[in-house]
Amino acid sequence: MINLPQTARVNRPLAKERFYQGVNGATKLKELFTRDVERIRWGWKLSPKTVNFTAGGEVPEVEIFETTLSARAVDERIVRAIDVAVKVTVLHVFTTARGVEAWFGYRLPDEKTRRYYHRAWRFATDFDLDLSANSADALCVSILRQLSENRFEAKGDDTLKTALEKDARRIAKEKQLAALKRKFKSERQMNRKYEIGRQIKELEKGLS
């Protein structure tokens, strides 16, 4: 499913316990991991020593974890618990009861939590994530763009930080647009409704 040089292969099992022991809410996390997670493997290590790219200015390397779930879909709490425990940049590839899901999270220095991007494939043979890049930063931008199905706004020369800042602005606009549309539906005054409609068109134009 993942086509990478064997020099990048790790294929090491990871104990589920390391991701919930000693953390806040450990009991609930343990129940979640016990119920949903069959096994976790550190599948690949993408670094200048294992693949043909350079370390990024913001990300030195990217790990790929391969997780098999008994559940039909990925619970974001599992992804977050793993990322908090390992403290490295991880592309998560989950095999679920319904197919394959890839998840990738990143946060800017001034953000408290990661923003996650994910995408699903019905069959493992359909998995088409392109993992080629000339640096770890460029790989992260490429993964984010693919998982957001090209909604991630990044130009070829954008740094990872710039690309994430652009996407944060896009997300904020989408939330504002959704709020305005709800307001438009409930507004009774025609002049106010007209003004909200104009704002909606302006936002939609900026997002297109």
Coordinates of C-alpha atoms in Angstrom, one line a residue:
M1 CA 0.0 0.0 0.0
I2 CA 2.8 2.4 0.9
N3 CA 5.6 2.5 -1.8
L4 CA 8.8 3.7 -0.2
P5 CA 12.4 2.6 -0.2
Q6 CA 13.1 -0.2 2.2
T7 CA 15.8 1.9 3.8
A8 CA 12.9 3.9 5.3
R9 CA 11.1 0.7 6.7
V10 CA 11.0 0.4 10.5
N11 CA 8.1 -2.1 11.0
R12 CA 8.3 -2.0 14.8
P13 CA 5.3 -2.8 17.0
L14 CA 4.3 -0.2 19.5
A15 CA 2.5 -1.1 22.8
K16 CA -0.9 0.5 23.1
E17 CA -0.3 1.2 26.8
R18 CA 2.3 3.8 26.2
F19 CA -0.3 6.1 24.7
Y20 CA -2.7 6.3 27.6
Q21 CA -0.8 5.4 30.8
G22 CA -0.1 8.3 33.1
V23 CA -2.2 10.9 31.2
N24 CA -5.3 12.8 32.2
G25 CA -8.4 10.7 31.4
A26 CA -6.3 7.5 31.2
T27 CA -9.2 5.3 32.1
K28 CA -11.4 6.5 29.3
L29 CA -8.4 6.4 26.8
K30 CA -7.7 2.9 27.9
E31 CA -11.2 1.9 27.2
L32 CA -11.1 3.6 23.8
F33 CA -7.8 1.9 22.8
T34 CA -8.9 -1.5 24.1
R35 CA -12.2 -1.3 22.2
D36 CA -11.0 0.2 18.9
V37 CA -7.3 -0.5 18.4
E38 CA -6.0 -3.9 17.5
R39 CA -2.3 -3.0 16.9
I40 CA 0.0 -0.1 16.2
R41 CA 3.2 -0.3 14.2
W42 CA 5.9 2.3 13.6
G43 CA 5.9 1.6 9.9
W44 CA 8.3 4.1 8.2
K45 CA 10.9 6.8 9.1
L46 CA 11.3 9.5 6.4
S47 CA 14.5 11.4 7.1
P48 CA 17.6 12.5 5.1
K49 CA 19.2 9.2 6.2
T50 CA 16.4 7.0 4.9
V51 CA 15.0 8.7 1.8
N52 CA 16.2 11.2 -0.8
F53 CA 15.2 14.5 0.8
T54 CA 16.6 17.2 3.1
A55 CA 15.5 18.0 6.6
G56 CA 13.0 20.8 6.6
G57 CA 13.5 24.1 8.4
E58 CA 10.5 23.4 10.6
V59 CA 10.2 19.5 10.4
P60 CA 13.4 17.4 10.5
E61 CA 11.6 14.1 9.6
V62 CA 8.2 12.4 9.3
E63 CA 7.2 9.1 10.8
I64 CA 4.5 6.9 9.5
F65 CA 2.5 4.8 12.0
E66 CA 0.3 2.0 10.7
T67 CA -2.6 1.2 12.9
T68 CA -5.2 -1.5 12.6
L69 CA -8.6 -0.8 14.1
S70 CA -11.6 -3.0 14.9
A71 CA -13.8 0.1 14.6
R72 CA -15.4 1.3 11.4
A73 CA -13.9 4.8 11.7
V74 CA -11.1 6.6 13.4
D75 CA -11.8 8.4 16.7
E76 CA -9.8 11.6 16.7
R77 CA -9.0 11.1 20.4
I78 CA -6.8 8.1 19.4
V79 CA -4.8 10.2 17.0
R80 CA -4.3 13.0 19.5
A81 CA -3.2 10.6 22.2
I82 CA -0.6 9.1 20.0
D83 CA 0.7 12.5 18.8
V84 CA 0.9 13.8 22.3
A85 CA 2.8 10.8 23.5
V86 CA 5.4 10.6 20.7
K87 CA 6.0 14.4 20.2
V88 CA 7.2 13.9 16.6
T89 CA 5.5 14.6 13.2
V90 CA 3.4 11.5 12.3
L91 CA 1.4 10.6 9.3
H92 CA -1.2 8.1 10.6
V93 CA -2.4 5.4 8.2
F94 CA -5.4 3.5 9.7
T95 CA -6.9 0.2 8.4
T96 CA -10.5 0.2 9.6
A97 CA -13.5 -2.1 9.1
R98 CA -14.5 0.2 6.2
G99 CA -11.3 0.7 4.4
V100 CA -8.2 3.0 4.9
E101 CA -7.9 6.4 6.5
A102 CA -4.9 8.7 6.6
W103 CA -4.7 11.4 9.3
F104 CA -2.1 14.2 9.7
G105 CA -2.0 16.9 12.3
Y106 CA 0.1 20.0 12.7
R107 CA 0.0 23.1 14.8
L108 CA 1.7 26.5 14.6
P109 CA 3.7 27.7 17.6
D110 CA 0.9 30.0 18.8
E111 CA -1.7 27.3 18.5
K112 CA -2.7 25.1 21.6
T113 CA -3.9 22.1 19.7
R114 CA -3.2 20.4 16.3
R115 CA -5.5 20.9 13.4
Y116 CA -6.2 17.5 11.8
Y117 CA -6.7 16.7 8.1
H118 CA -7.9 13.3 7.0
R119 CA -9.1 11.4 4.0
A120 CA -10.6 7.9 3.5
W121 CA -10.3 5.2 0.8
R122 CA -12.7 2.3 0.4
F123 CA -10.0 -0.2 -0.4
A124 CA -6.3 -0.4 0.4
T125 CA -5.5 -0.8 -3.3
D126 CA -7.1 2.7 -3.8
F127 CA -4.7 4.4 -1.4
D128 CA -2.9 6.9 -3.6
L129 CA -1.1 9.3 -1.2
D130 CA 2.0 10.7 -3.0
L131 CA 4.8 10.7 -0.4
S132 CA 7.5 12.1 -2.7
A133 CA 9.1 15.4 -1.9
N134 CA 12.5 17.2 -1.7
S135 CA 12.3 18.0 2.0
A136 CA 10.4 17.1 5.1
D137 CA 8.6 20.5 5.1
A138 CA 7.6 20.1 1.5
L139 CA 6.3 16.6 2.3
C140 CA 4.1 18.0 5.1
V141 CA 2.6 20.6 2.7
S142 CA 2.0 17.9 0.1
I143 CA 0.3 15.6 2.6
L144 CA -1.9 18.4 3.9
R145 CA -2.9 19.4 0.4
Q146 CA -3.8 15.8 -0.5
L147 CA -5.7 15.1 2.7
S148 CA -7.7 18.3 2.3
E149 CA -8.4 17.2 -1.3
N150 CA -6.6 20.4 -2.6
R151 CA -8.6 22.8 -0.3
F152 CA -5.2 23.5 1.4
E153 CA -4.0 26.7 -0.1
A154 CA -0.3 26.5 -0.6
K155 CA 1.9 27.7 -3.5
G156 CA 5.0 25.9 -4.5
D157 CA 7.4 28.3 -2.7
D158 CA 5.3 28.5 0.5
T159 CA 6.9 27.4 3.8
L160 CA 5.0 25.0 6.0
K161 CA 4.3 27.9 8.4
T162 CA 3.0 30.2 5.6
A163 CA 0.8 27.4 4.2
L164 CA -0.7 26.7 7.6
E165 CA -1.4 30.3 8.3
K166 CA -3.2 30.6 5.0
D167 CA -5.3 27.5 5.8
A168 CA -6.1 28.9 9.3
R169 CA -7.5 32.0 7.5
R170 CA -9.5 29.8 5.1
I171 CA -11.0 27.8 8.0
A172 CA -11.9 31.0 9.8
K173 CA -13.7 32.3 6.7
E174 CA -15.6 29.0 6.3
K175 CA -16.8 29.2 9.9
Q176 CA -17.8 32.9 9.4
L177 CA -19.6 31.9 6.2
A178 CA -21.5 29.1 7.9
A179 CA -22.5 31.5 10.7
L180 CA -23.8 34.1 8.2
K181 CA -25.8 31.5 6.4
R182 CA -27.5 30.4 9.6
K183 CA -28.2 34.1 10.4
F184 CA -29.6 34.7 6.9
K185 CA -32.2 31.9 7.3
S186 CA -33.4 33.3 10.6
E187 CA -33.4 37.0 9.8
R188 CA -36.8 38.6 9.3
Q189 CA -36.0 42.1 8.4
M190 CA -35.5 42.4 4.6
N191 CA -32.9 45.2 4.7
R192 CA -30.8 43.2 7.2
K193 CA -31.3 40.0 5.2
Y194 CA -30.1 41.8 2.1
E195 CA -26.9 43.0 3.9
I196 CA -26.2 39.5 5.2
G197 CA -26.7 38.1 1.7
R198 CA -24.1 40.6 0.4
Q199 CA -21.6 39.5 3.0
I200 CA -22.2 35.9 2.1
K201 CA -21.4 36.6 -1.6
E202 CA -18.2 38.5 -0.7
L203 CA -17.0 35.6 1.5
E204 CA -17.9 33.0 -1.1
K205 CA -16.0 35.0 -3.7
G206 CA -12.9 35.1 -1.5
L207 CA -13.1 31.3 -0.9
S208 CA -13.6 30.4 -4.6

